[in-house]
Amino acid sequence: MKVEVIIRDKKKKITLPDNSRMKSLLEKINAKEEEYVFSRNGKIVLSDEKLKEGDKIKLFPVISGG
Amino acid sequence: MIKVKCSLCNKKAVIELKYANKKLCEKHFTLFYEKRVRRTIVKNSMLRRKDKVAVGVSGGKDSLVLLYLLHKMRYNVEAVLIDEGIKGYRDKTIPYVEKLCKELNIPLHVFSFKEEYGKTLNETVKKRKRPACSYCGVFRRSLLNKAARRINADKLAIGHNLDDETQMILMNFTRSELLRLARAGPVVGIVEDDRFVQRIKPLRECSEKENVLYALLTGIKYSDVECPYAGEAFRSTVRECLNMMEEKHPGTKLGILHSFDKLLPILKEHFQEVGEVNACKVCGEPTSGEICKSCQMKKEIT
Ligand SMILES: [Zn+2]
Ligand SMILES: [Zn+2]
């Protein structure tokens, strides 16, 4: 399956095995869980969240100037 | 499909707080977060109801969350923004501050390096003898104090979070800068001198991640543009180290902060200089020496 990932203003399509969870997506793009808050289709979720084809995932970086 | 439930209700959890052994939904996280900030303020006697509070804002998540929350708690707040004149950075973050201030009807005061020191940070670093952040830090601090005084504020609130605080503690501890440690803490500048506006840190027990989540849940739009001047390398090492410890041993950061708080009275007794506060011979600002740090640095770059 494919999901769309948005970090800051950059968008990319990522291919994952069906029924993957957010955790696997983070691993795949080399993003550490503690460094991001993430949403799936506009809703904040935990890393156990199961993803579906066409999901829109947004990653909000935690580390940045206060 | 299994959903991870909030520890307090049946709703879906949006964050896991390992250090508190809790998973919380949107509503319960928001309540938990606000309660903690309120507790930090009360526990450290940071604010009185009649205080006028200058909130140092940058446009980033921490300072905007702080502004929003103090306003929500019905404190009398005004925003102060220091424009260092960093191209491609500050000009991008200012609109976020303007937007929130307008929405909440909070007065915003902008003070710039250019106006106060005759040079933007970009111009300053052309002649620099130290990393850009050293100048910036000293100028900012001095200007924030001036700004707060100019708007007749009783307190100056800054958005330092749990990560900033624990990094600062560990860095100073590692370098044996105990005098600096003795000067830090939840409320800074207890010196009875009306040229100093007391600085308070209401978000010091909230992690960066919690601040991001709170901003997203309350709809605060913030800038996450990073400053082009790379921060101190040692800080990144300390940050990584703390994050690793926190992950393996949840509660590490709060533990460090609370231990520091308990040590603070002892540190103050042993290390804080008792000398009186002088007026800087150049600019008149308060200083422990003859010429304030900010004027010494200004001299370096002219
Ligand atoms: Zn709940
Ligand atoms: Zn001076």
mmCIF file of C-alpha atoms and ligand atoms in Angstrom:
data_model
loop_
_atom_site.group_PDB
_atom_site.id
_atom_site.type_symbol
_atom_site.label_atom_id
_atom_site.label_comp_id
_atom_site.label_asym_id
_atom_site.label_seq_id
_atom_site.Cartn_x
_atom_site.Cartn_y
_atom_site.Cartn_z
ATOM 1 C CA MET A 1 0.000 0.000 0.000
ATOM 2 C CA LYS A 2 0.970 3.596 -0.463
ATOM 3 C CA VAL A 3 0.649 6.474 1.996
ATOM 4 C CA GLU A 4 1.430 10.150 1.650
ATOM 5 C CA VAL A 5 3.884 11.589 4.160
ATOM 6 C CA ILE A 6 4.239 15.305 4.849
ATOM 7 C CA ILE A 7 7.097 16.712 6.919
ATOM 8 C CA ARG A 8 7.185 20.490 7.152
ATOM 9 C CA ASP A 9 6.265 21.357 3.557
ATOM 10 C CA LYS A 10 7.794 18.327 1.906
ATOM 11 C CA LYS A 11 5.519 15.620 0.563
ATOM 12 C CA LYS A 12 6.477 12.102 -0.423
ATOM 13 C CA LYS A 13 4.753 8.809 -1.236
ATOM 14 C CA ILE A 14 5.920 5.825 0.760
ATOM 15 C CA THR A 15 5.167 2.190 -0.053
ATOM 16 C CA LEU A 16 4.558 -0.126 2.900
ATOM 17 C CA PRO A 17 3.300 -3.694 3.346
ATOM 18 C CA ASP A 18 -0.491 -3.843 3.872
ATOM 19 C CA ASN A 19 -1.669 -3.438 7.487
ATOM 20 C CA SER A 20 1.525 -1.674 8.510
ATOM 21 C CA ARG A 21 1.467 0.450 11.607
ATOM 22 C CA MET A 22 2.766 3.970 12.094
ATOM 23 C CA LYS A 23 5.831 2.475 13.793
ATOM 24 C CA SER A 24 6.947 0.734 10.593
ATOM 25 C CA LEU A 25 6.490 3.893 8.593
ATOM 26 C CA LEU A 26 8.686 5.821 11.031
ATOM 27 C CA GLU A 27 11.350 3.134 10.807
ATOM 28 C CA LYS A 28 11.196 3.149 7.059
ATOM 29 C CA ILE A 29 11.783 6.898 6.794
ATOM 30 C CA ASN A 30 14.337 6.875 9.583
ATOM 31 C CA ALA A 31 12.337 9.098 11.906
ATOM 32 C CA LYS A 32 12.660 8.632 15.655
ATOM 33 C CA GLU A 33 9.348 8.349 17.428
ATOM 34 C CA GLU A 34 10.314 10.732 20.230
ATOM 35 C CA GLU A 35 11.262 13.446 17.751
ATOM 36 C CA TYR A 36 7.825 13.784 16.143
ATOM 37 C CA VAL A 37 4.153 14.153 16.853
ATOM 38 C CA PHE A 38 2.208 12.578 13.996
ATOM 39 C CA SER A 39 -1.278 12.704 12.587
ATOM 40 C CA ARG A 40 -3.198 10.346 10.329
ATOM 41 C CA ASN A 41 -5.782 12.038 8.135
ATOM 42 C CA GLY A 42 -5.793 15.043 10.424
ATOM 43 C CA LYS A 43 -6.052 13.167 13.735
ATOM 44 C CA ILE A 44 -3.139 12.817 16.160
ATOM 45 C CA VAL A 45 -2.334 9.134 16.670
ATOM 46 C CA LEU A 46 0.053 6.860 18.562
ATOM 47 C CA SER A 47 2.649 4.745 16.838
ATOM 48 C CA ASP A 48 0.508 1.592 17.211
ATOM 49 C CA GLU A 49 -1.974 3.079 14.734
ATOM 50 C CA LYS A 50 -2.695 0.858 11.737
ATOM 51 C CA LEU A 51 -2.393 2.590 8.406
ATOM 52 C CA LYS A 52 -4.472 2.208 5.253
ATOM 53 C CA GLU A 53 -3.926 2.788 1.558
ATOM 54 C CA GLY A 54 -4.029 6.490 0.684
ATOM 55 C CA ASP A 55 -3.629 7.751 4.255
ATOM 56 C CA LYS A 56 -2.276 11.227 4.696
ATOM 57 C CA ILE A 57 0.374 11.232 7.400
ATOM 58 C CA LYS A 58 1.786 14.436 8.806
ATOM 59 C CA LEU A 59 4.915 14.542 10.943
ATOM 60 C CA PHE A 60 5.449 17.520 13.237
ATOM 61 C CA PRO A 61 9.085 17.840 14.328
ATOM 62 C CA VAL A 62 9.526 18.300 18.052
ATOM 63 C CA ILE A 63 13.004 19.771 17.936
ATOM 64 C CA SER A 64 13.043 23.314 16.671
ATOM 65 C CA GLY A 65 13.647 26.759 18.005
ATOM 66 C CA GLY A 66 11.260 27.601 20.859
ATOM 67 C CA MET B 1 -9.084 -3.004 15.152
ATOM 68 C CA ILE B 2 -7.592 -2.431 18.583
ATOM 69 C CA LYS B 3 -7.541 1.123 19.722
ATOM 70 C CA VAL B 4 -5.294 2.285 22.478
ATOM 71 C CA LYS B 5 -7.553 3.811 25.088
ATOM 72 C CA CYS B 6 -7.036 6.791 27.353
ATOM 73 C CA SER B 7 -6.183 5.778 30.931
ATOM 74 C CA LEU B 8 -9.004 8.000 32.190
ATOM 75 C CA CYS B 9 -11.821 7.422 29.696
ATOM 76 C CA ASN B 10 -12.872 5.346 26.720
ATOM 77 C CA LYS B 11 -11.564 7.671 24.039
ATOM 78 C CA LYS B 12 -8.589 7.006 21.854
ATOM 79 C CA ALA B 13 -5.206 7.999 23.304
ATOM 80 C CA VAL B 14 -3.117 10.605 21.474
ATOM 81 C CA ILE B 15 -0.036 10.452 23.663
ATOM 82 C CA GLU B 16 1.707 7.998 25.906
ATOM 83 C CA LEU B 17 3.352 9.568 28.929
ATOM 84 C CA LYS B 18 5.654 6.803 30.039
ATOM 85 C CA TYR B 19 7.060 8.766 32.971
ATOM 86 C CA ALA B 20 3.558 9.126 34.401
ATOM 87 C CA ASN B 21 2.480 5.663 33.280
ATOM 88 C CA LYS B 22 -0.458 7.154 31.413
ATOM 89 C CA LYS B 23 -1.997 7.236 27.982
ATOM 90 C CA LEU B 24 -4.252 10.199 27.429
ATOM 91 C CA CYS B 25 -6.920 11.275 24.946
ATOM 92 C CA GLU B 26 -7.081 14.814 23.516
ATOM 93 C CA LYS B 27 -9.266 16.167 26.274
ATOM 94 C CA HIS B 28 -7.475 14.529 29.172
ATOM 95 C CA PHE B 29 -4.032 15.447 27.856
ATOM 96 C CA THR B 30 -5.089 19.088 27.531
ATOM 97 C CA LEU B 31 -6.413 19.100 31.097
ATOM 98 C CA PHE B 32 -3.322 17.309 32.404
ATOM 99 C CA TYR B 33 -1.020 19.754 30.634
ATOM 100 C CA GLU B 34 -2.811 22.890 31.801
ATOM 101 C CA LYS B 35 -2.986 21.608 35.356
ATOM 102 C CA ARG B 36 0.739 21.008 35.392
ATOM 103 C CA VAL B 37 1.565 24.507 34.163
ATOM 104 C CA ARG B 38 -0.773 25.965 36.770
ATOM 105 C CA ARG B 39 0.969 23.874 39.414
ATOM 106 C CA THR B 40 4.421 25.018 38.258
ATOM 107 C CA ILE B 41 3.307 28.644 38.551
ATOM 108 C CA VAL B 42 1.816 28.198 42.013
ATOM 109 C CA LYS B 43 4.525 25.936 43.413
ATOM 110 C CA ASN B 44 7.243 28.432 42.508
ATOM 111 C CA SER B 45 5.207 31.562 43.352
ATOM 112 C CA MET B 46 5.821 32.794 39.812
ATOM 113 C CA LEU B 47 2.876 35.123 39.448
ATOM 114 C CA ARG B 48 0.492 37.223 41.427
ATOM 115 C CA ARG B 49 -2.940 38.007 40.022
ATOM 116 C CA LYS B 50 -2.195 41.712 39.684
ATOM 117 C CA ASP B 51 1.102 41.194 37.855
ATOM 118 C CA LYS B 52 1.556 42.536 34.396
ATOM 119 C CA VAL B 53 3.390 39.831 32.464
ATOM 120 C CA ALA B 54 5.641 40.406 29.481
ATOM 121 C CA VAL B 55 5.840 37.188 27.497
ATOM 122 C CA GLY B 56 8.965 36.791 25.372
ATOM 123 C CA VAL B 57 7.747 35.360 22.076
ATOM 124 C CA SER B 58 9.622 34.064 19.064
ATOM 125 C CA GLY B 59 6.897 32.512 16.933
ATOM 126 C CA GLY B 60 7.985 28.998 17.849
ATOM 127 C CA LYS B 61 5.770 26.515 19.645
ATOM 128 C CA ASP B 62 6.975 27.040 23.209
ATOM 129 C CA SER B 63 6.586 30.769 23.446
ATOM 130 C CA LEU B 64 3.240 30.837 21.633
ATOM 131 C CA VAL B 65 1.841 28.073 23.831
ATOM 132 C CA LEU B 66 3.017 30.063 26.848
ATOM 133 C CA LEU B 67 1.353 33.245 25.608
ATOM 134 C CA TYR B 68 -1.883 31.413 24.826
ATOM 135 C CA LEU B 69 -1.984 29.643 28.140
ATOM 136 C CA LEU B 70 -1.214 32.634 30.381
ATOM 137 C CA HIS B 71 -3.890 34.540 28.483
ATOM 138 C CA LYS B 72 -6.308 31.637 28.950
ATOM 139 C CA MET B 73 -5.523 31.663 32.676
ATOM 140 C CA ARG B 74 -6.568 35.328 32.617
ATOM 141 C CA TYR B 75 -3.242 36.856 33.470
ATOM 142 C CA ASN B 76 -2.587 40.344 32.178
ATOM 143 C CA VAL B 77 -0.172 39.550 29.354
ATOM 144 C CA GLU B 78 1.607 41.533 26.652
ATOM 145 C CA ALA B 79 3.926 40.002 24.088
ATOM 146 C CA VAL B 80 7.489 41.174 23.484
ATOM 147 C CA LEU B 81 9.417 40.037 20.463
ATOM 148 C CA ILE B 82 13.106 40.526 19.861
ATOM 149 C CA ASP B 83 13.943 40.919 16.204
ATOM 150 C CA GLU B 84 17.611 39.980 15.838
ATOM 151 C CA GLY B 85 17.447 40.673 12.143
ATOM 152 C CA ILE B 86 18.242 37.153 11.002
ATOM 153 C CA LYS B 87 17.184 37.025 7.391
ATOM 154 C CA GLY B 88 15.109 34.072 6.294
ATOM 155 C CA TYR B 89 14.328 33.233 9.899
ATOM 156 C CA ARG B 90 12.924 35.969 12.071
ATOM 157 C CA ASP B 91 10.973 37.548 9.210
ATOM 158 C CA LYS B 92 9.293 34.161 8.729
ATOM 159 C CA THR B 93 8.373 33.645 12.367
ATOM 160 C CA ILE B 94 6.997 37.128 13.126
ATOM 161 C CA PRO B 95 3.705 36.629 11.214
ATOM 162 C CA TYR B 96 2.796 33.718 13.530
ATOM 163 C CA VAL B 97 3.199 35.968 16.537
ATOM 164 C CA GLU B 98 1.204 38.751 14.939
ATOM 165 C CA LYS B 99 -1.592 36.356 14.065
ATOM 166 C CA LEU B 100 -1.983 34.908 17.565
ATOM 167 C CA CYS B 101 -1.738 38.315 19.231
ATOM 168 C CA LYS B 102 -4.438 39.633 16.933
ATOM 169 C CA GLU B 103 -6.720 36.660 17.552
ATOM 170 C CA LEU B 104 -6.395 36.943 21.315
ATOM 171 C CA ASN B 105 -6.276 40.730 21.328
ATOM 172 C CA ILE B 106 -2.892 40.848 23.076
ATOM 173 C CA PRO B 107 -0.616 43.896 22.593
ATOM 174 C CA LEU B 108 2.637 43.063 20.794
ATOM 175 C CA HIS B 109 5.865 45.049 21.219
ATOM 176 C CA VAL B 110 8.759 44.502 18.835
ATOM 177 C CA PHE B 111 12.321 45.464 19.803
ATOM 178 C CA SER B 112 15.113 45.072 17.309
ATOM 179 C CA PHE B 113 18.865 44.589 17.583
ATOM 180 C CA LYS B 114 19.257 47.115 14.797
ATOM 181 C CA GLU B 115 17.512 49.831 16.783
ATOM 182 C CA GLU B 116 19.148 49.017 20.108
ATOM 183 C CA TYR B 117 22.644 48.027 19.061
ATOM 184 C CA GLY B 118 22.885 49.650 15.661
ATOM 185 C CA LYS B 119 23.398 46.288 13.957
ATOM 186 C CA THR B 120 21.410 43.235 13.034
ATOM 187 C CA LEU B 121 22.774 39.846 14.012
ATOM 188 C CA ASN B 122 23.665 39.237 10.374
ATOM 189 C CA GLU B 123 25.816 42.374 10.449
ATOM 190 C CA THR B 124 27.217 41.568 13.901
ATOM 191 C CA VAL B 125 28.632 38.197 12.963
ATOM 192 C CA LYS B 126 30.719 39.636 10.161
ATOM 193 C CA LYS B 127 33.135 40.847 12.815
ATOM 194 C CA ARG B 128 32.573 38.097 15.301
ATOM 195 C CA LYS B 129 35.150 36.610 17.592
ATOM 196 C CA ARG B 130 32.812 34.028 19.080
ATOM 197 C CA PRO B 131 29.928 31.892 17.833
ATOM 198 C CA ALA B 132 26.907 33.935 16.683
ATOM 199 C CA CYS B 133 24.758 32.405 19.429
ATOM 200 C CA SER B 134 26.915 33.923 22.193
ATOM 201 C CA TYR B 135 26.220 37.449 20.986
ATOM 202 C CA CYS B 136 22.619 36.662 20.289
ATOM 203 C CA GLY B 137 22.050 35.126 23.721
ATOM 204 C CA VAL B 138 23.553 38.059 25.605
ATOM 205 C CA PHE B 139 21.889 40.748 23.472
ATOM 206 C CA ARG B 140 18.528 38.997 23.605
ATOM 207 C CA ARG B 141 18.579 38.618 27.344
ATOM 208 C CA SER B 142 19.553 42.194 27.914
ATOM 209 C CA LEU B 143 17.016 43.497 25.434
ATOM 210 C CA LEU B 144 14.210 41.329 26.822
ATOM 211 C CA ASN B 145 14.875 42.797 30.253
ATOM 212 C CA LYS B 146 14.842 46.316 28.857
ATOM 213 C CA ALA B 147 11.693 45.604 26.874
ATOM 214 C CA ALA B 148 9.872 44.198 29.889
ATOM 215 C CA ARG B 149 10.851 47.228 31.933
ATOM 216 C CA ARG B 150 9.786 49.618 29.210
ATOM 217 C CA ILE B 151 6.288 48.218 29.118
ATOM 218 C CA ASN B 152 6.175 48.311 32.934
ATOM 219 C CA ALA B 153 5.899 44.574 33.340
ATOM 220 C CA ASP B 154 6.267 42.990 36.775
ATOM 221 C CA LYS B 155 7.449 39.677 35.348
ATOM 222 C CA LEU B 156 9.002 38.385 32.172
ATOM 223 C CA ALA B 157 7.783 34.932 31.169
ATOM 224 C CA ILE B 158 9.894 32.847 28.828
ATOM 225 C CA GLY B 159 9.043 29.604 27.069
ATOM 226 C CA HIS B 160 11.883 27.401 28.292
ATOM 227 C CA ASN B 161 10.695 23.800 28.325
ATOM 228 C CA LEU B 162 11.799 20.682 30.185
ATOM 229 C CA ASP B 163 14.277 19.837 27.444
ATOM 230 C CA ASP B 164 15.890 23.288 27.488
ATOM 231 C CA GLU B 165 16.131 23.224 31.254
ATOM 232 C CA THR B 166 17.595 19.745 31.641
ATOM 233 C CA GLN B 167 20.076 20.428 28.837
ATOM 234 C CA MET B 168 21.159 23.626 30.577
ATOM 235 C CA ILE B 169 21.526 21.815 33.915
ATOM 236 C CA LEU B 170 23.575 18.972 32.486
ATOM 237 C CA MET B 171 25.755 21.286 30.384
ATOM 238 C CA ASN B 172 26.616 23.521 33.320
ATOM 239 C CA PHE B 173 27.119 20.545 35.575
ATOM 240 C CA THR B 174 29.457 18.902 33.085
ATOM 241 C CA ARG B 175 31.507 22.058 32.698
ATOM 242 C CA SER B 176 31.513 22.713 36.394
ATOM 243 C CA GLU B 177 29.811 26.068 35.879
ATOM 244 C CA LEU B 178 28.210 26.027 39.290
ATOM 245 C CA LEU B 179 27.843 29.780 39.535
ATOM 246 C CA ARG B 180 25.747 29.704 36.389
ATOM 247 C CA LEU B 181 23.682 26.880 37.820
ATOM 248 C CA ALA B 182 23.135 28.858 40.993
ATOM 249 C CA ARG B 183 21.747 31.699 38.867
ATOM 250 C CA ALA B 184 19.313 29.430 37.020
ATOM 251 C CA GLY B 185 16.034 27.981 38.271
ATOM 252 C CA PRO B 186 12.273 28.486 37.908
ATOM 253 C CA VAL B 187 12.423 32.163 38.838
ATOM 254 C CA VAL B 188 15.529 34.095 37.865
ATOM 255 C CA GLY B 189 16.678 37.435 39.196
ATOM 256 C CA ILE B 190 15.281 37.532 42.696
ATOM 257 C CA VAL B 191 17.617 40.441 43.345
ATOM 258 C CA GLU B 192 15.599 43.303 44.768
ATOM 259 C CA ASP B 193 16.381 45.776 42.063
ATOM 260 C CA ASP B 194 13.772 47.375 39.885
ATOM 261 C CA ARG B 195 16.110 47.449 36.912
ATOM 262 C CA PHE B 196 15.828 43.654 36.764
ATOM 263 C CA VAL B 197 12.536 42.170 35.780
ATOM 264 C CA GLN B 198 12.141 38.697 37.260
ATOM 265 C CA ARG B 199 12.152 35.971 34.636
ATOM 266 C CA ILE B 200 9.817 33.038 35.074
ATOM 267 C CA LYS B 201 9.593 29.730 33.236
ATOM 268 C CA PRO B 202 6.080 28.310 33.551
ATOM 269 C CA LEU B 203 6.675 25.567 30.952
ATOM 270 C CA ARG B 204 9.808 24.152 32.537
ATOM 271 C CA GLU B 205 8.106 20.877 33.423
ATOM 272 C CA CYS B 206 6.610 20.369 29.953
ATOM 273 C CA SER B 207 8.582 18.503 27.323
ATOM 274 C CA GLU B 208 9.040 19.796 23.794
ATOM 275 C CA LYS B 209 6.843 17.011 22.532
ATOM 276 C CA GLU B 210 4.050 17.919 24.927
ATOM 277 C CA ASN B 211 4.270 21.533 23.799
ATOM 278 C CA VAL B 212 3.959 20.528 20.143
ATOM 279 C CA LEU B 213 0.971 18.347 20.944
ATOM 280 C CA TYR B 214 -0.709 21.058 23.003
ATOM 281 C CA ALA B 215 -0.193 23.564 20.187
ATOM 282 C CA LEU B 216 -1.689 21.164 17.632
ATOM 283 C CA LEU B 217 -4.668 20.292 19.812
ATOM 284 C CA THR B 218 -5.516 23.897 20.604
ATOM 285 C CA GLY B 219 -4.957 25.032 17.017
ATOM 286 C CA ILE B 220 -2.047 27.378 17.739
ATOM 287 C CA LYS B 221 -0.171 27.902 14.489
ATOM 288 C CA TYR B 222 3.558 28.218 15.069
ATOM 289 C CA SER B 223 6.689 28.451 13.006
ATOM 290 C CA ASP B 224 9.100 25.554 12.896
ATOM 291 C CA VAL B 225 11.716 27.262 10.770
ATOM 292 C CA GLU B 226 15.098 26.643 12.320
ATOM 293 C CA CYS B 227 17.586 29.372 13.018
ATOM 294 C CA PRO B 228 20.310 29.315 10.329
ATOM 295 C CA TYR B 229 23.031 29.739 12.952
ATOM 296 C CA ALA B 230 23.817 26.232 14.095
ATOM 297 C CA GLY B 231 23.536 26.005 17.846
ATOM 298 C CA GLU B 232 26.233 24.755 20.120
ATOM 299 C CA ALA B 233 27.485 21.264 19.249
ATOM 300 C CA PHE B 234 27.755 20.282 22.893
ATOM 301 C CA ARG B 235 24.055 20.962 23.353
ATOM 302 C CA SER B 236 23.146 18.475 20.622
ATOM 303 C CA THR B 237 25.231 15.818 22.323
ATOM 304 C CA VAL B 238 23.556 16.488 25.656
ATOM 305 C CA ARG B 239 20.128 16.479 24.018
ATOM 306 C CA GLU B 240 20.731 13.112 22.373
ATOM 307 C CA CYS B 241 22.064 11.692 25.578
ATOM 308 C CA LEU B 242 19.051 12.906 27.583
ATOM 309 C CA ASN B 243 16.590 11.626 24.987
ATOM 310 C CA MET B 244 18.215 8.233 25.048
ATOM 311 C CA MET B 245 18.059 8.079 28.835
ATOM 312 C CA GLU B 246 14.457 9.264 28.864
ATOM 313 C CA GLU B 247 13.471 6.544 26.419
ATOM 314 C CA LYS B 248 15.151 3.794 28.378
ATOM 315 C CA HIS B 249 14.356 5.240 31.769
ATOM 316 C CA PRO B 250 11.186 7.329 31.556
ATOM 317 C CA GLY B 251 11.187 10.127 34.087
ATOM 318 C CA THR B 252 14.891 10.936 33.708
ATOM 319 C CA LYS B 253 14.320 14.554 32.671
ATOM 320 C CA LEU B 254 11.816 15.372 35.405
ATOM 321 C CA GLY B 255 14.115 13.623 37.868
ATOM 322 C CA ILE B 256 17.040 15.822 36.864
ATOM 323 C CA LEU B 257 14.896 18.947 37.104
ATOM 324 C CA HIS B 258 13.526 18.081 40.517
ATOM 325 C CA SER B 259 16.946 17.180 41.896
ATOM 326 C CA PHE B 260 18.256 20.483 40.613
ATOM 327 C CA ASP B 261 15.386 22.330 42.279
ATOM 328 C CA LYS B 262 16.216 20.671 45.585
ATOM 329 C CA LEU B 263 19.891 21.577 45.241
ATOM 330 C CA LEU B 264 19.221 25.141 44.187
ATOM 331 C CA PRO B 265 18.986 26.712 47.667
ATOM 332 C CA ILE B 266 22.331 25.127 48.566
ATOM 333 C CA LEU B 267 23.912 26.235 45.278
ATOM 334 C CA LYS B 268 22.663 29.770 45.807
ATOM 335 C CA GLU B 269 24.035 29.895 49.315
ATOM 336 C CA HIS B 270 27.469 28.699 48.261
ATOM 337 C CA PHE B 271 27.987 30.226 44.867
ATOM 338 C CA GLN B 272 25.949 33.301 44.358
ATOM 339 C CA GLU B 273 27.960 36.458 44.530
ATOM 340 C CA VAL B 274 26.761 38.839 47.188
ATOM 341 C CA GLY B 275 28.187 41.928 45.539
ATOM 342 C CA GLU B 276 25.848 44.775 44.839
ATOM 343 C CA VAL B 277 24.303 45.552 41.514
ATOM 344 C CA ASN B 278 26.006 48.403 39.698
ATOM 345 C CA ALA B 279 24.871 50.482 36.785
ATOM 346 C CA CYS B 280 26.873 49.740 33.628
ATOM 347 C CA LYS B 281 29.210 52.669 32.954
ATOM 348 C CA VAL B 282 28.305 52.624 29.292
ATOM 349 C CA CYS B 283 24.576 51.957 29.112
ATOM 350 C CA GLY B 284 23.333 52.145 32.684
ATOM 351 C CA GLU B 285 21.836 48.665 32.676
ATOM 352 C CA PRO B 286 22.288 46.581 35.835
ATOM 353 C CA THR B 287 25.490 44.539 36.065
ATOM 354 C CA SER B 288 27.645 42.923 38.716
ATOM 355 C CA GLY B 289 30.814 44.409 37.241
ATOM 356 C CA GLU B 290 31.583 47.842 35.814
ATOM 357 C CA ILE B 291 30.593 47.283 32.221
ATOM 358 C CA CYS B 292 27.777 44.920 31.357
ATOM 359 C CA LYS B 293 28.285 41.831 29.257
ATOM 360 C CA SER B 294 26.245 43.225 26.427
ATOM 361 C CA CYS B 295 28.386 46.394 26.201
ATOM 362 C CA GLN B 296 31.586 44.323 26.335
ATOM 363 C CA MET B 297 30.363 42.330 23.394
ATOM 364 C CA LYS B 298 29.181 45.388 21.532
ATOM 365 C CA LYS B 299 32.705 46.735 21.814
ATOM 366 C CA GLU B 300 34.136 43.547 20.334
ATOM 367 C CA ILE B 301 32.200 43.899 17.140
ATOM 368 C CA THR B 302 32.723 47.591 16.447
HETATM 369 ZN ZN ZN C 1 -9.600 10.564 28.228
HETATM 370 ZN ZN ZN C 2 26.098 48.213 29.332
#
